[in-house]
CSV table of C-alpha atoms and ligand atoms in Angstrom, one decimal:
chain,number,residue,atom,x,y,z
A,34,UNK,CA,16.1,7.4,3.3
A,35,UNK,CA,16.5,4.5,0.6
A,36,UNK,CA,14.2,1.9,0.4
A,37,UNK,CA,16.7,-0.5,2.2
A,38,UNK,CA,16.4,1.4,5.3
A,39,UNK,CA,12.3,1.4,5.5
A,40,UNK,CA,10.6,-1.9,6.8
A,41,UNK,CA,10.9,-4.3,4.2
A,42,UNK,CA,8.3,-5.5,2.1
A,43,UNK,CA,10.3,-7.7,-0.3
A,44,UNK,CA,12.9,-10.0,1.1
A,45,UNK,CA,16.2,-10.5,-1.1
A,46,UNK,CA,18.0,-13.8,-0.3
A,47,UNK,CA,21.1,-14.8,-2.8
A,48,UNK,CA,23.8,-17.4,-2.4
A,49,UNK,CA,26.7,-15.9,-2.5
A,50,UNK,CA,28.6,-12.1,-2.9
A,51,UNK,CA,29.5,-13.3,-6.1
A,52,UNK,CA,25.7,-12.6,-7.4
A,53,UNK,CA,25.7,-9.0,-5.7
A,54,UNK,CA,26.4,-7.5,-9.0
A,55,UNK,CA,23.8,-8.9,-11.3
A,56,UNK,CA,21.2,-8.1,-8.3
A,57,UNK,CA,21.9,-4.6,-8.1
A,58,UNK,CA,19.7,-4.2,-11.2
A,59,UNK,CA,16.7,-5.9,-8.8
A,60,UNK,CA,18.0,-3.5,-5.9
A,61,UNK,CA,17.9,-0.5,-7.9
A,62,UNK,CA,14.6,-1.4,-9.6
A,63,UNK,CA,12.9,-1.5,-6.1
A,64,UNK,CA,14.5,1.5,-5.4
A,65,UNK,CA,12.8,3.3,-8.4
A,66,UNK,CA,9.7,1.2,-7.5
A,67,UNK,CA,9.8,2.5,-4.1
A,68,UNK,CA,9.8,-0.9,-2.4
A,69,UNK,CA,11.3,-1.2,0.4
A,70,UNK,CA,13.4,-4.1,0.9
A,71,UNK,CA,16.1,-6.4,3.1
A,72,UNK,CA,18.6,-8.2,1.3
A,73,UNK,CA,20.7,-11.1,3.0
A,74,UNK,CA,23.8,-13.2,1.8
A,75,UNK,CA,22.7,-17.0,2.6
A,76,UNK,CA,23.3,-20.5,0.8
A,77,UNK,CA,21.3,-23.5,0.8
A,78,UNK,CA,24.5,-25.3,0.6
A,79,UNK,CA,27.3,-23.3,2.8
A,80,UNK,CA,24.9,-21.8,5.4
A,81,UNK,CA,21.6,-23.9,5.1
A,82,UNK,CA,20.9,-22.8,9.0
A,83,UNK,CA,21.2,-19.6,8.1
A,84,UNK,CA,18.9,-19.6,5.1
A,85,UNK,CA,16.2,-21.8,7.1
A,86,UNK,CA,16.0,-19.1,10.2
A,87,UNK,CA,15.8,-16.0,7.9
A,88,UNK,CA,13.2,-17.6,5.4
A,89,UNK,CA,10.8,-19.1,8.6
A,90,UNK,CA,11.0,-15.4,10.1
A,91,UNK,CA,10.3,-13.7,7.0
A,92,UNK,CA,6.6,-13.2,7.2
A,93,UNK,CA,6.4,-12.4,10.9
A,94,UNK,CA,9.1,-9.5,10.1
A,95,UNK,CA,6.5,-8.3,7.4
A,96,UNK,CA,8.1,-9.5,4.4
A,97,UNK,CA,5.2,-9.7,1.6
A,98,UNK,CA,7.2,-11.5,-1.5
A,99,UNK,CA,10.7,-12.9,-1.3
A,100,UNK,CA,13.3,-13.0,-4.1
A,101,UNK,CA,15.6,-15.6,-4.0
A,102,UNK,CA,18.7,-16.0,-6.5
A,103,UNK,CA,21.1,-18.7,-6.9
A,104,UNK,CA,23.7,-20.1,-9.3
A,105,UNK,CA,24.4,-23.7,-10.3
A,106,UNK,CA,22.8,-26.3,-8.5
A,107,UNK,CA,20.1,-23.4,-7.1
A,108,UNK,CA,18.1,-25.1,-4.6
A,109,UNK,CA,18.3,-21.8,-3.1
A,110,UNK,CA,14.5,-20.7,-3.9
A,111,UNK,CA,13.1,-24.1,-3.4
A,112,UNK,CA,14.4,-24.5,0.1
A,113,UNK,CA,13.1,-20.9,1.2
A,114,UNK,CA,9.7,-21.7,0.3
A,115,UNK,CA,9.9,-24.3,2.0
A,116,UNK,CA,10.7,-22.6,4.9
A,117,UNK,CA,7.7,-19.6,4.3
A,118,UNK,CA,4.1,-19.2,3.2
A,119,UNK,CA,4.8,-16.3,1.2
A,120,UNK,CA,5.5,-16.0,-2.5
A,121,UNK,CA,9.1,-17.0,-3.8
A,122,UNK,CA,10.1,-15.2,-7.2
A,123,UNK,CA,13.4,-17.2,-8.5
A,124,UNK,CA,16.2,-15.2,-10.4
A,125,UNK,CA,19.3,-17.9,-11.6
A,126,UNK,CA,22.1,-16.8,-12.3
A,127,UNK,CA,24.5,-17.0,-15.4
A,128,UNK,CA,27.3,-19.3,-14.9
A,129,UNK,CA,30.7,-19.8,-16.4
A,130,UNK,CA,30.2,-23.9,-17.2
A,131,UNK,CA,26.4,-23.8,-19.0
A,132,UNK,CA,25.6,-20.9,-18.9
A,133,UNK,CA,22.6,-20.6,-16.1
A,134,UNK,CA,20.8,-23.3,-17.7
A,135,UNK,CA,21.9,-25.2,-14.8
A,136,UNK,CA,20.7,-22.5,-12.6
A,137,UNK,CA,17.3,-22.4,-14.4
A,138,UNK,CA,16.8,-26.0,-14.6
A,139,UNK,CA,17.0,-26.1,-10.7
A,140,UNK,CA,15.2,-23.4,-10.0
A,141,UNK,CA,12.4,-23.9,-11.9
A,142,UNK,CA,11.4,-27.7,-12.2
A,143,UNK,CA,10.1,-27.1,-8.6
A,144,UNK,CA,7.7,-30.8,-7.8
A,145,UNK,CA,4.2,-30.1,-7.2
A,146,UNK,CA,3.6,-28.4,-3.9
A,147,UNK,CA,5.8,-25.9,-3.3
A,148,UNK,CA,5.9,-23.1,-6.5
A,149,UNK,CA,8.9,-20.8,-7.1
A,150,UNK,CA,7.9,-18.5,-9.6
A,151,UNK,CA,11.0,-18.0,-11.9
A,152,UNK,CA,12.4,-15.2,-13.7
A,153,UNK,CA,14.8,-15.5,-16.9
A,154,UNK,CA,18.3,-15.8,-16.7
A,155,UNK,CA,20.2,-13.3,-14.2
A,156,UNK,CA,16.5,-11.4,-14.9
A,157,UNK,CA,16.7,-9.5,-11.8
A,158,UNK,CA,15.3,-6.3,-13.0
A,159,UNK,CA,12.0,-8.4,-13.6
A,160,UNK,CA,12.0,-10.0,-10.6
A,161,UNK,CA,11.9,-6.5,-8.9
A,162,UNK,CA,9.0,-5.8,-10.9
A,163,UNK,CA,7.2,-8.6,-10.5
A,164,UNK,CA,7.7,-8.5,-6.9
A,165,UNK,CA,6.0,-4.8,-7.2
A,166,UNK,CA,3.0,-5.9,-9.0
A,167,UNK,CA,2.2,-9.1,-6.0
A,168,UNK,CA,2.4,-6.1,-3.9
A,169,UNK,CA,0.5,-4.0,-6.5
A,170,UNK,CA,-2.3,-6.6,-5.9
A,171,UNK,CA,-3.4,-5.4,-2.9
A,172,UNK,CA,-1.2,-2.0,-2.0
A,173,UNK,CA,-2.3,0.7,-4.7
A,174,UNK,CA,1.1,2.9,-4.1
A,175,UNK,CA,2.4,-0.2,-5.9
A,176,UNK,CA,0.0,-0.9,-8.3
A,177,UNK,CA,-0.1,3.1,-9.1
A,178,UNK,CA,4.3,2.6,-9.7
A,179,UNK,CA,3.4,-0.1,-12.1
A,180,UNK,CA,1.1,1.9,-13.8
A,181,UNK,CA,4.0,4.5,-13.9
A,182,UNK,CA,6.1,1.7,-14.9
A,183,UNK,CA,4.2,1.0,-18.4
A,184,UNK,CA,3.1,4.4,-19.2
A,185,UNK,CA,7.2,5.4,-19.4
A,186,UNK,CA,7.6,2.0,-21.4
A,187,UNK,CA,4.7,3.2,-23.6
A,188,UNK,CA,6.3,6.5,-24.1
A,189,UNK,CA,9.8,5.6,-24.9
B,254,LIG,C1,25.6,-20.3,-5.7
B,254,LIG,O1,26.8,-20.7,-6.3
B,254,LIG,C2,25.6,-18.8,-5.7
B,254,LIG,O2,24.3,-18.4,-5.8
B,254,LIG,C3,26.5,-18.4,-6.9
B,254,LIG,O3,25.7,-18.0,-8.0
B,254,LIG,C4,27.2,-19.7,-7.2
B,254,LIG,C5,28.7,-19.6,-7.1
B,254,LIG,O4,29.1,-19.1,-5.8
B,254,LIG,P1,30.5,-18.6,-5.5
B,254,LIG,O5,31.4,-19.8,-5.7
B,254,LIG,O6,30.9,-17.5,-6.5
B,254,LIG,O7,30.5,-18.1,-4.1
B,254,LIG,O8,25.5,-20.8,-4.4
């Protein structure tokens, strides 16, 4: 069973297909993390109903930390936390015309009040691990794959 098909603990939301392929390094992170996790395909822009009933139903489904990535104009993790009390972990994405410092501009200058933590550009790999060690904080299978995590980094 892959950790897609367990009950998820991290929630991936991004804006568009075009993004699947630079997430795949998150996915495949959690997967040697052993996180489960539920991804979904949503824009704040194209499908903003969408986003909003998936990120208010995220906590009551069990979702612990949600990573949210977006390209451009990302307003993506902003407007799920707005939607959910649980932590939102940012990834933007490269783009063609600036290069994802129009992604990480939006993403991150969050006004006071609602946080979305951010990640570097198209730094999904981190965001997988960074969801890991929120859950580490208080799930020690997690904290204990962390620990994994450095000791390999250590040894290499
Ligand atoms: C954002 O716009 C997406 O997250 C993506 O990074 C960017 C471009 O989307 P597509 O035009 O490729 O669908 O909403």
């Amino acid at each position: 069973m892959t950790e897609s098909e367990k009950s998820p603990l991290v929630g991936i939301i991004m804006g568009s297909k075009s993004d699947l392929p630079v997430m795949e390094k998150c996915t495949e992170e959690l997967e040697a993390l052993s996180v489960p996790y539920e991804l979904v395909i949503a824009s704040a822009h194209r499908t903003p109903d969408k986003v909003h009933e998936w990120a208010a139903g995220a906590a009551d489904r069990g979702i612990k930390v949600i990573i949210a990535a977006a390209g451009k104009a990302a307003h993506l993790g902003g407007v799920v936390a707005a939607f959910t009390p649980l932590p939102v972990v940012g990834v933007p994405m490269k783009t063609s015309d600036l290069g994802g410092m129009d992604s990480l501009l939006s993403m991150v200058q969050m006004p006071s009040g609602v946080p979305v933590a951010c990640v570097a550009i198209n730094g999904a790999k981190n965001a997988a691990i960074y969801a890991a060690q929120i859950l580490g904080a208080t799930m020690p299978e997690f904290r204990a794959a962390i620990d994994n995590l450095k000791r390999e980094m250590a040894e290499a």
